[in-house]
Coordinates of N, CA, C and O in Angstrom, one line a residue:
M1 N 0.9 -1.1 0.0 CA 0.1 0.0 0.0 C 0.8 1.3 0.1 O 2.0 1.3 0.8
I2 N 0.6 2.1 -0.8 CA 1.1 3.5 -0.9 C 0.4 4.5 -0.5 O -0.7 4.9 -0.8
I3 N 1.2 5.3 0.5 CA 0.4 6.5 0.9 C 1.2 7.7 0.8 O 2.6 7.7 0.9
I4 N 0.8 8.8 0.0 CA 1.3 10.0 -0.3 C 0.5 11.2 0.5 O -0.6 11.4 0.0
G5 N 1.1 11.9 1.4 CA 0.4 12.8 1.9 C -1.1 12.3 2.9 O -2.0 13.1 2.3
N6 N -0.8 11.6 3.5 CA -2.4 11.0 3.9 C -3.4 10.1 3.1 O -4.3 10.0 3.7
R7 N -2.8 10.3 1.9 CA -3.8 9.8 1.2 C -3.2 8.4 0.2 O -2.4 8.4 -0.2
E8 N -4.2 7.0 0.3 CA -3.8 6.1 -0.2 C -3.8 6.3 -1.8 O -4.8 7.1 -2.5
V9 N -2.8 5.9 -2.7 CA -2.6 5.9 -4.0 C -2.3 4.7 -4.6 O -1.6 3.9 -4.3
N10 N -3.2 4.5 -5.7 CA -2.7 3.3 -6.6 C -1.8 3.4 -7.4 O -1.4 4.6 -7.8
G11 N -0.8 2.5 -7.1 CA 0.4 2.2 -7.8 C 0.2 2.6 -9.3 O 1.4 3.4 -10.3
N12 N -0.7 2.2 -10.2 CA -1.0 2.7 -11.5 C -1.0 4.3 -11.8 O -0.6 4.7 -12.7
E13 N -1.4 5.0 -10.7 CA -1.4 6.4 -10.9 C -0.1 7.3 -10.9 O 0.1 8.3 -11.2
L14 N 0.7 6.5 -10.3 CA 2.1 7.0 -10.0 C 3.1 6.7 -11.2 O 4.1 7.3 -11.1
K15 N 2.8 5.6 -12.0 CA 3.6 5.1 -13.1 C 3.7 6.3 -14.1 O 2.7 6.8 -14.6
S16 N 4.9 6.4 -14.5 CA 5.2 7.6 -15.6 C 6.4 6.7 -16.7 O 7.1 5.9 -16.3
S17 N 6.3 7.2 -17.7 CA 7.3 6.9 -19.1 C 8.6 7.2 -18.6 O 9.5 6.9 -19.1
A18 N 8.9 8.3 -17.6 CA 10.3 8.7 -17.2 C 10.9 7.8 -16.3 O 12.0 8.0 -16.2
F19 N 10.1 6.8 -15.7 CA 10.8 5.9 -14.5 C 11.4 5.0 -15.2 O 11.0 4.5 -16.5
K20 N 12.7 4.3 -14.8 CA 13.2 3.1 -15.4 C 12.4 1.9 -15.0 O 11.7 1.9 -14.2
A21 N 12.6 0.7 -15.5 CA 12.0 -0.4 -15.4 C 12.0 -0.8 -13.8 O 11.1 -1.3 -13.4
E22 N 13.1 -0.7 -13.4 CA 13.5 -0.8 -11.7 C 12.4 0.1 -11.1 O 11.9 -0.5 -9.8
Q23 N 12.3 1.2 -11.3 CA 11.5 2.1 -10.6 C 10.2 1.6 -10.8 O 9.4 1.8 -9.6
I24 N 9.7 1.2 -11.9 CA 8.3 0.6 -12.1 C 8.1 -0.5 -11.2 O 7.1 -0.7 -10.5
E25 N 9.3 -1.4 -11.1 CA 8.9 -2.8 -10.3 C 9.0 -2.2 -8.8 O 8.1 -2.8 -8.1
M26 N 9.5 -1.1 -8.4 CA 9.4 -0.7 -7.1 C 7.9 -0.5 -6.7 O 7.3 -0.7 -5.8
I27 N 7.3 0.4 -7.6 CA 6.0 0.9 -7.5 C 5.1 -0.4 -7.5 O 4.1 -0.6 -6.5
D28 N 5.4 -1.4 -8.2 CA 4.2 -2.5 -8.5 C 4.6 -3.4 -7.1 O 3.5 -3.6 -6.5
K29 N 5.7 -3.3 -6.6 CA 6.0 -4.1 -5.2 C 5.3 -3.4 -4.0 O 4.8 -3.9 -3.2
M30 N 5.6 -2.0 -3.8 CA 5.0 -1.1 -3.1 C 3.3 -1.4 -3.0 O 2.8 -1.4 -1.9
D31 N 2.9 -1.5 -4.1 CA 1.5 -1.4 -4.3 C 1.0 -2.7 -3.6 O -0.1 -2.8 -3.3
R32 N 1.6 -3.9 -3.8 CA 1.3 -5.2 -3.9 C 1.5 -5.9 -2.4 O 0.6 -6.4 -2.0
Y33 N 2.4 -5.2 -1.7 CA 2.8 -5.7 -0.4 C 2.0 -5.3 0.5 O 1.4 -4.2 0.3
Q34 N 1.7 -6.1 1.8 CA 1.0 -5.5 2.8 C 1.4 -4.3 3.5 O 0.9 -3.5 4.2
E35 N 3.0 -4.5 3.3 CA 3.4 -3.2 4.2 C 2.9 -1.8 3.7 O 2.5 -1.6 2.6
T36 N 2.9 -0.9 4.5 CA 2.3 0.3 4.2 C 3.6 1.3 3.9 O 4.6 1.3 4.9
Y37 N 3.7 2.1 2.6 CA 5.2 2.9 2.2 C 4.3 4.2 2.2 O 3.4 4.5 1.4
S38 N 4.7 5.0 3.2 CA 4.5 6.4 3.5 C 5.1 7.6 2.9 O 6.4 7.2 3.4
F39 N 4.7 8.4 2.3 CA 5.6 9.7 1.7 C 4.9 11.0 2.3 O 3.5 11.0 2.1
M40 N 5.5 11.7 2.3 CA 5.2 13.2 2.7 C 4.4 13.8 1.2 O 3.5 14.5 1.6
N41 N 4.9 13.8 0.3 CA 4.5 14.1 -0.8 C 5.2 13.5 -2.2 O 5.8 12.6 -1.9
R42 N 4.7 14.0 -3.4 CA 5.1 13.5 -4.4 C 6.6 13.5 -4.7 O 7.4 12.5 -5.3
Q43 N 7.3 14.6 -4.5 CA 8.6 14.9 -4.4 C 9.3 13.8 -3.6 O 10.2 13.3 -4.1
H44 N 8.8 13.6 -2.3 CA 9.5 12.7 -1.5 C 9.5 11.3 -1.9 O 10.4 10.4 -2.0
F45 N 8.3 10.8 -2.6 CA 8.1 9.7 -3.5 C 9.3 9.6 -4.5 O 9.7 8.5 -4.6
Q46 N 9.0 10.4 -5.2 CA 10.3 10.4 -6.4 C 11.4 10.4 -6.1 O 12.4 9.6 -6.6
F47 N 11.8 11.2 -4.8 CA 13.3 11.4 -4.4 C 13.9 9.7 -4.1 O 14.7 8.8 -4.2
T48 N 12.5 8.9 -3.4 CA 12.8 7.5 -2.8 C 13.1 6.6 -4.0 O 14.0 6.0 -4.1
L49 N 12.3 6.7 -5.1 CA 12.4 5.9 -6.2 C 14.0 6.4 -6.7 O 14.8 5.5 -7.2
Q50 N 14.2 7.5 -7.0 CA 15.5 8.0 -7.3 C 16.8 7.4 -6.7 O 17.6 6.9 -7.1
I51 N 16.5 7.6 -5.3 CA 17.6 7.2 -4.3 C 17.8 5.5 -4.4 O 19.0 4.9 -4.6
R52 N 16.7 4.9 -4.8 CA 16.9 3.5 -4.9 C 17.2 2.8 -6.2 O 18.4 2.1 -6.2
Y53 N 17.2 3.7 -7.2 CA 17.8 3.3 -8.4 C 19.0 3.6 -8.7 O 19.8 2.9 -9.1
A54 N 19.4 4.9 -7.7 CA 21.1 5.2 -7.9 C 21.5 4.2 -7.0 O 22.9 3.9 -7.3
T55 N 21.2 3.4 -6.1 CA 21.7 2.2 -5.3 C 21.9 1.2 -6.1 O 23.2 1.0 -6.0
I56 N 20.9 0.9 -6.9 CA 21.0 -0.1 -7.7 C 22.3 0.2 -8.7 O 23.2 -0.7 -9.0
Q57 N 22.4 1.1 -9.5 CA 23.2 1.6 -10.1 C 24.6 1.7 -9.7 O 25.9 1.4 -10.5
A58 N 24.7 2.3 -8.3 CA 26.3 2.1 -7.7 C 26.7 0.8 -7.7 O 27.9 0.5 -7.7
A59 N 25.7 -0.2 -7.4 CA 26.3 -1.3 -7.3 C 27.0 -2.0 -8.5 O 27.9 -2.8 -8.6
R60 N 26.0 -1.4 -9.4 CA 26.7 -2.1 -10.9 C 28.0 -1.5 -11.2 O 28.6 -2.3 -11.8
D61 N 28.0 -0.2 -10.8 CA 29.5 0.5 -11.1 C 30.4 0.3 -10.1 O 31.6 0.1 -10.5
L62 N 30.1 -0.4 -8.9 CA 31.1 -1.0 -8.2 C 31.8 -2.3 -8.6 O 32.9 -2.4 -8.6
L63 N 30.8 -3.2 -9.1 CA 31.4 -4.3 -9.7 C 32.3 -4.0 -10.8 O 33.2 -4.4 -11.2
A64 N 31.9 -3.0 -11.7 CA 32.7 -2.5 -13.1 C 33.9 -1.9 -12.6 O 34.9 -1.9 -13.3
S65 N 33.9 -1.5 -11.5 CA 35.2 -0.6 -10.9 C 36.4 -1.8 -10.9 O 37.7 -1.2 -10.8
K66 N 36.3 -3.0 -10.7 CA 37.1 -4.0 -10.3 C 37.8 -3.9 -8.9 O 38.8 -4.5 -8.8
A67 N 37.2 -3.1 -8.0 CA 37.5 -3.4 -6.6 C 37.4 -4.6 -6.2 O 36.6 -5.3 -6.6
K68 N 38.2 -5.2 -5.1 CA 38.3 -6.5 -4.7 C 37.3 -6.5 -3.6 O 37.4 -5.8 -2.7
F69 N 37.0 -7.7 -3.0 CA 36.5 -7.9 -1.7 C 37.7 -8.8 -1.0 O 38.4 -9.8 -1.6
T70 N 38.0 -8.2 0.2 CA 39.0 -8.6 0.9 C 38.5 -8.8 2.4 O 37.6 -8.2 2.9
T71 N 39.4 -9.2 3.3 CA 39.2 -9.1 4.9 C 39.8 -7.6 5.0 O 40.4 -7.0 4.7
F72 N 39.0 -7.4 6.8 CA 39.9 -6.1 7.0 C 41.4 -6.1 7.1 O 42.2 -4.8 7.0
E73 N 42.0 -7.2 7.4 CA 43.4 -7.3 7.5 C 44.3 -7.0 6.1 O 45.1 -6.6 6.1
R74 N 43.3 -7.1 5.2 CA 43.9 -6.9 3.7 C 43.4 -5.8 3.0 O 43.5 -5.7 1.5
A75 N 42.8 -5.1 3.6 CA 42.0 -3.9 3.1 C 43.1 -3.2 2.6 O 44.2 -2.9 3.1
H76 N 42.7 -2.4 1.4 CA 43.6 -1.2 0.8 C 42.8 -0.2 0.1 O 41.9 -0.4 -0.3
C77 N 43.7 0.7 -0.1 CA 42.7 1.8 -0.9 C 43.7 3.0 -1.5 O 44.9 3.0 -1.2
N78 N 42.9 4.0 -2.2 CA 43.9 4.9 -2.5 C 44.3 5.9 -1.6 O 43.5 6.8 -1.2
E79 N 45.6 5.8 -1.2 CA 46.2 6.9 0.0 C 46.1 8.2 -0.4 O 46.5 9.0 0.4
R80 N 45.9 8.6 -1.7 CA 45.8 9.9 -2.0 C 44.6 10.5 -1.4 O 44.6 11.8 -1.0
F81 N 43.5 9.6 -1.2 CA 42.2 10.2 -0.8 C 42.1 9.9 0.5 O 41.2 10.4 1.6
W82 N 42.4 8.6 1.1 CA 42.0 8.1 2.3 C 43.3 7.6 3.2 O 44.2 7.1 2.6
H83 N 43.2 7.3 4.4 CA 44.1 6.8 5.6 C 43.8 5.5 5.6 O 42.5 5.5 6.2
L84 N 44.2 4.7 5.5 CA 44.1 3.1 6.0 C 44.3 3.0 7.4 O 45.6 3.3 8.0
T85 N 43.2 2.5 8.2 CA 43.4 2.5 9.5 C 44.0 1.0 10.0 O 43.8 0.2 9.1
E86 N 44.5 1.0 11.1 CA 45.0 -0.5 11.7 C 43.6 -1.4 11.6 O 43.9 -2.4 11.5
Q87 N 42.5 -0.7 12.0 CA 41.4 -2.0 11.7 C 40.8 -2.1 10.3 O 39.9 -2.7 10.2
G88 N 41.4 -1.7 9.3 CA 41.3 -1.9 7.9 C 40.2 -1.1 7.3 O 39.2 -1.3 6.2
G89 N 39.9 0.2 7.9 CA 38.8 1.1 7.4 C 39.6 2.2 6.9 O 40.8 2.4 6.7
F90 N 38.9 3.0 6.0 CA 39.3 4.4 5.4 C 38.7 5.5 5.6 O 37.5 5.6 6.0
K91 N 39.7 6.4 6.5 CA 39.6 7.5 7.1 C 39.8 8.5 5.9 O 40.7 8.7 5.4
L92 N 38.6 9.6 5.6 CA 38.8 10.4 4.7 C 40.0 11.5 5.0 O 40.0 11.9 6.2
K93 N 41.0 11.7 4.2 CA 42.3 12.6 4.5 C 41.8 14.1 4.5 O 40.7 14.3 3.9
Q94 N 42.3 14.8 5.4 CA 42.0 16.3 5.4 C 42.2 16.9 4.2 O 43.1 16.5 3.6
G95 N 41.3 17.9 4.0 CA 41.6 18.7 2.7 C 40.9 17.9 1.6 O 40.9 18.6 0.3
I96 N 40.5 16.6 1.8 CA 39.8 16.2 0.3 C 38.4 16.0 0.4 O 37.9 16.1 1.4
N97 N 37.8 16.6 -0.8 CA 36.2 16.3 -0.7 C 35.7 15.0 -0.9 O 36.3 14.3 -1.6
P98 N 34.8 14.8 -0.1 CA 34.0 13.3 0.0 C 33.7 12.9 -1.1 O 33.9 12.0 -1.5
A99 N 33.3 14.0 -2.1 CA 32.4 13.4 -3.4 C 33.7 13.0 -4.3 O 33.5 12.0 -5.0
D100 N 34.9 13.6 -4.1 CA 36.0 13.1 -5.0 C 36.3 11.7 -4.3 O 36.8 11.0 -5.2
A101 N 36.6 11.6 -3.2 CA 37.0 10.3 -2.6 C 36.1 9.3 -2.8 O 36.4 8.1 -3.3
I102 N 34.8 9.3 -2.5 CA 33.7 8.3 -3.2 C 34.1 8.3 -4.7 O 34.0 6.9 -5.2
N103 N 34.1 9.1 -5.3 CA 34.3 8.6 -6.9 C 35.1 8.1 -7.3 O 35.6 7.1 -8.2
D104 N 36.6 8.4 -6.6 CA 37.7 7.6 -6.9 C 37.4 6.2 -6.7 O 38.0 5.3 -7.4
I105 N 36.8 5.7 -5.9 CA 36.8 4.2 -5.5 C 36.2 3.7 -6.8 O 36.6 2.2 -7.2
F106 N 35.2 4.3 -7.6 CA 34.5 3.5 -8.6 C 35.3 4.0 -9.8 O 35.2 3.2 -10.7
Q107 N 36.1 4.9 -10.1 CA 37.2 5.3 -11.0 C 38.3 4.6 -11.0 O 39.0 4.1 -12.0
N108 N 38.8 4.1 -9.9 CA 40.1 3.5 -9.5 C 39.8 2.4 -8.7 O 40.8 2.3 -8.0
G109 N 38.8 1.6 -8.9 CA 38.8 0.4 -8.3 C 39.8 -0.5 -8.0 O 39.9 -1.2 -6.8
V110 N 40.6 -0.6 -9.0 CA 41.8 -1.6 -8.9 C 42.9 -1.4 -7.6 O 43.5 -2.1 -6.9
E111 N 42.5 0.0 -7.0 CA 43.3 0.3 -6.0 C 42.9 0.0 -4.6 O 43.4 0.5 -3.6
Y112 N 41.4 -0.6 -4.9 CA 40.6 -0.7 -3.3 C 40.3 -2.2 -3.2 O 40.3 -3.0 -4.0
G113 N 40.5 -2.5 -1.9 CA 39.8 -3.8 -1.4 C 39.3 -3.8 -0.1 O 39.8 -2.6 0.9
F114 N 38.2 -4.1 0.1 CA 37.5 -4.2 1.4 C 36.5 -5.1 1.5 O 36.2 -6.1 0.3
E115 N 35.7 -5.4 2.8 CA 34.8 -6.7 2.7 C 33.4 -6.1 2.5 O 33.4 -5.0 2.3
C116 N 32.5 -6.9 2.4 CA 31.5 -6.5 2.0 C 30.5 -5.7 2.6 O 29.6 -5.1 1.9
A117 N 30.3 -5.7 4.0 CA 29.6 -4.7 4.6 C 30.0 -3.2 4.1 O 29.3 -2.3 4.2
T118 N 31.4 -3.1 4.4 CA 32.2 -1.8 3.7 C 31.5 -1.3 2.4 O 31.3 -0.2 1.9
A119 N 31.5 -2.5 1.5 CA 31.0 -2.2 0.1 C 29.5 -1.7 0.2 O 29.4 -0.9 -0.7
M120 N 28.7 -2.1 1.0 CA 27.3 -1.8 1.0 C 27.5 -0.3 1.5 O 26.7 0.1 0.8
V121 N 28.1 0.2 2.3 CA 28.1 1.5 2.6 C 28.7 2.5 1.8 O 28.2 3.5 1.2
I122 N 29.5 1.9 1.0 CA 30.2 2.7 -0.2 C 29.3 3.0 -1.3 O 28.9 4.0 -1.8
I123 N 28.5 1.9 -1.4 CA 27.3 2.0 -2.5 C 26.2 3.0 -2.1 O 25.9 3.6 -2.8
F124 N 26.2 2.8 -0.8 CA 24.8 3.8 -0.3 C 25.3 5.3 -0.3 O 24.7 6.1 -0.9
Y125 N 26.6 5.6 -0.2 CA 27.4 6.7 -0.1 C 27.3 7.4 -1.6 O 26.7 8.6 -2.1
K126 N 27.4 6.4 -2.5 CA 27.6 7.0 -3.9 C 26.0 6.9 -4.5 O 25.8 7.9 -5.4
A127 N 25.3 6.3 -4.1 CA 23.8 6.5 -4.2 C 23.2 8.0 -4.1 O 22.7 8.6 -4.8
V128 N 24.0 8.3 -2.7 CA 23.3 9.6 -2.5 C 23.9 10.6 -3.1 O 23.4 11.7 -3.5
L129 N 25.5 10.6 -3.2 CA 26.0 11.5 -4.1 C 25.6 11.7 -5.4 O 25.3 12.8 -5.9
D130 N 24.9 10.7 -6.3 CA 24.6 10.7 -7.5 C 23.0 11.1 -7.3 O 22.5 11.5 -8.6
S131 N 22.6 11.3 -6.3 CA 21.2 12.0 -6.1 C 21.0 13.3 -5.8 O 20.1 14.0 -5.7
I132 N 22.1 13.9 -5.2 CA 22.4 15.1 -4.6 C 23.3 16.1 -5.6 O 24.1 15.2 -6.2
N133 N 23.7 17.2 -5.2 CA 24.9 17.6 -6.0 C 26.2 17.6 -4.9 O 26.1 17.6 -3.7
N134 N 27.3 17.6 -5.7 CA 28.7 17.6 -5.1 C 28.5 18.6 -3.8 O 29.2 17.9 -2.7
A135 N 28.2 19.6 -4.0 CA 28.5 20.6 -2.7 C 27.9 20.3 -1.6 O 28.2 20.3 -0.3
Q136 N 26.5 19.7 -1.8 CA 25.7 19.4 -0.7 C 26.3 17.9 0.0 O 26.4 18.2 1.3
F137 N 26.7 17.0 -0.8 CA 27.3 15.9 -0.5 C 28.9 16.1 0.4 O 29.0 15.7 1.6
N138 N 29.5 17.3 0.0 CA 30.9 17.7 0.5 C 30.4 18.2 1.9 O 31.2 18.3 2.7
R139 N 29.3 18.8 1.9 CA 29.1 19.8 3.2 C 28.4 18.6 4.1 O 28.9 18.8 5.5
I140 N 27.8 17.6 3.9 CA 26.9 16.9 4.7 C 28.0 15.9 5.3 O 28.0 15.4 6.5
Y141 N 28.8 15.3 4.5 CA 29.7 14.1 4.8 C 31.3 14.4 5.0 O 32.2 13.5 4.2
Q142 N 31.7 15.3 5.6 CA 33.2 15.9 5.8 C 33.9 14.7 6.4 O 34.9 14.6 6.2
G143 N 33.3 13.9 7.5 CA 34.0 13.1 8.2 C 33.9 11.7 7.6 O 33.8 10.7 8.8
I144 N 33.9 11.1 6.4 CA 33.5 10.0 6.1 C 34.6 8.8 6.6 O 35.9 9.3 6.4
Y145 N 34.2 7.8 7.3 CA 35.1 6.9 7.6 C 34.3 5.7 7.1 O 33.2 5.3 7.6
L146 N 35.0 4.8 6.3 CA 34.5 3.7 5.7 C 34.9 2.4 6.6 O 36.1 1.9 6.2
R147 N 34.3 1.6 6.9 CA 34.6 0.4 7.7 C 33.4 -0.3 8.3 O 32.7 0.3 9.0
D148 N 33.0 -1.5 7.8 CA 31.9 -2.2 8.3 C 30.7 -1.5 7.8 O 30.5 -0.7 7.1
W149 N 29.6 -1.2 8.8 CA 28.3 -0.7 8.7 C 28.5 0.6 9.2 O 27.6 1.1 9.6
Q150 N 29.5 1.2 9.5 CA 29.7 2.6 10.2 C 29.4 3.7 9.2 O 29.9 3.4 7.9
S151 N 28.7 4.3 9.5 CA 28.0 5.5 8.7 C 27.9 6.7 9.2 O 27.8 6.9 10.3
D152 N 27.8 8.0 8.3 CA 27.6 9.2 9.0 C 26.3 9.1 9.6 O 25.2 8.4 9.2
N153 N 25.8 10.0 10.5 CA 24.5 10.0 11.0 C 23.7 10.5 10.3 O 22.4 10.3 10.1
D154 N 24.0 11.5 9.0 CA 23.2 11.6 8.0 C 22.9 10.6 6.9 O 22.4 10.8 5.8
L155 N 23.6 9.5 7.0 CA 23.2 8.5 6.3 C 22.8 7.0 7.0 O 23.4 6.1 7.3
P156 N 21.6 7.6 7.7 CA 20.8 6.3 8.5 C 20.9 4.9 7.7 O 20.3 4.9 6.5
I157 N 21.1 3.6 8.3 CA 20.8 2.6 7.6 C 19.9 1.7 8.7 O 20.4 1.6 9.8
Y158 N 18.8 1.2 7.9 CA 17.7 0.6 8.7 C 17.9 -0.9 8.5 O 17.9 -0.9 7.4
T159 N 17.6 -1.5 9.5 CA 17.3 -3.0 9.2 C 16.3 -3.5 9.8 O 15.9 -3.1 10.6
R160 N 16.0 -4.4 9.0 CA 14.7 -5.3 9.4 C 14.5 -6.7 8.8 O 15.2 -7.0 7.9
R161 N 13.8 -7.7 9.5 CA 13.7 -9.1 8.9 C 12.4 -9.0 8.2 O 11.5 -8.2 8.6
G162 N 12.4 -9.8 7.3 CA 11.0 -9.8 6.6 C 11.3 -10.6 5.2 O 12.4 -10.9 4.8
N163 N 10.0 -11.0 4.5 CA 10.0 -11.6 3.2 C 9.7 -10.6 2.0 O 10.2 -10.8 0.7
D164 N 9.3 -9.5 2.3 CA 9.4 -8.5 1.1 C 10.4 -7.6 1.0 O 11.2 -7.0 1.9
Y165 N 10.9 -7.2 -0.3 CA 11.8 -6.4 -0.5 C 11.9 -5.6 -1.6 O 10.8 -5.9 -2.6
L166 N 12.3 -4.2 -1.7 CA 12.2 -3.6 -3.1 C 13.6 -3.5 -3.8 O 14.7 -3.6 -3.2
P167 N 13.5 -3.3 -5.0 CA 14.8 -3.1 -5.7 C 15.6 -1.9 -4.8 O 15.1 -0.9 -4.8
G168 N 16.9 -2.0 -4.6 CA 17.4 -1.1 -3.9 C 17.8 -1.2 -2.5 O 18.6 -0.6 -1.8
D169 N 17.1 -2.3 -1.7 CA 17.2 -2.8 -0.7 C 18.6 -3.7 -0.5 O 19.0 -4.4 -1.6
C170 N 19.4 -3.7 0.7 CA 20.6 -4.4 0.8 C 19.8 -5.7 1.6 O 19.4 -5.7 2.5
L171 N 20.0 -6.8 1.2 CA 19.7 -8.0 1.7 C 20.8 -8.9 1.9 O 21.7 -9.2 1.2
Y172 N 20.8 -9.7 3.3 CA 21.4 -10.7 3.5 C 20.6 -12.2 3.6 O 19.6 -12.2 3.9
F173 N 21.5 -13.0 3.2 CA 20.7 -14.4 3.0 C 21.5 -15.4 4.0 O 22.7 -15.4 4.1
D174 N 21.1 -16.1 4.7 CA 21.6 -17.2 5.4 C 22.3 -18.3 4.4 O 21.7 -18.7 3.3
N175 N 23.6 -18.2 4.9 CA 24.5 -19.1 3.9 C 25.2 -20.1 5.1 O 25.9 -20.0 5.8
P176 N 24.5 -21.3 5.0 CA 25.1 -22.4 5.9 C 26.5 -22.6 5.9 O 26.9 -23.4 6.7
Q177 N 27.1 -22.3 4.6 CA 28.5 -22.7 4.4 C 29.4 -21.6 5.2 O 30.7 -21.7 4.8
F178 N 28.7 -20.5 5.3 CA 29.7 -19.4 5.7 C 29.1 -18.9 7.0 O 28.1 -19.0 7.4
N179 N 30.0 -18.7 8.3 CA 29.5 -18.5 9.3 C 29.8 -16.9 9.4 O 31.0 -16.3 9.7

């Protein structure tokens, strides 16, 4: 069920030819699931679709970047932008624009190695960066520290259990072969 500004809206009313296939899928699933998806107004709804699509695209772009998955102990980064901490995290260097540092991961992925939770946070930052302008991103995310699920207070990450999901969600699956 989709609620926009205290009014239930049929998903078919919201679809537009301007939306990507993944965004149409998001609308269809929101409309079909028992979960209530509430938005303040149409702009909030459209921004949500945009950021979810940007998350999908950032995941594709990270794969194309050739960055590697590794352990915290073997993490590595472009030291022009990041300080590699003893814990295997990446701390933004003083005087570096956060937007430039995040974009570098995607442009020079071969210089990077991190574990999967850090990869998800990187994807979320990139999705936000691609959904707002660089100046806003640089102002909001000045002290980026990439490690595990740590993120800026202005990049809240919510978790929940369930069987319904939307494109752009981060999903974990039980894998009995891996603890």
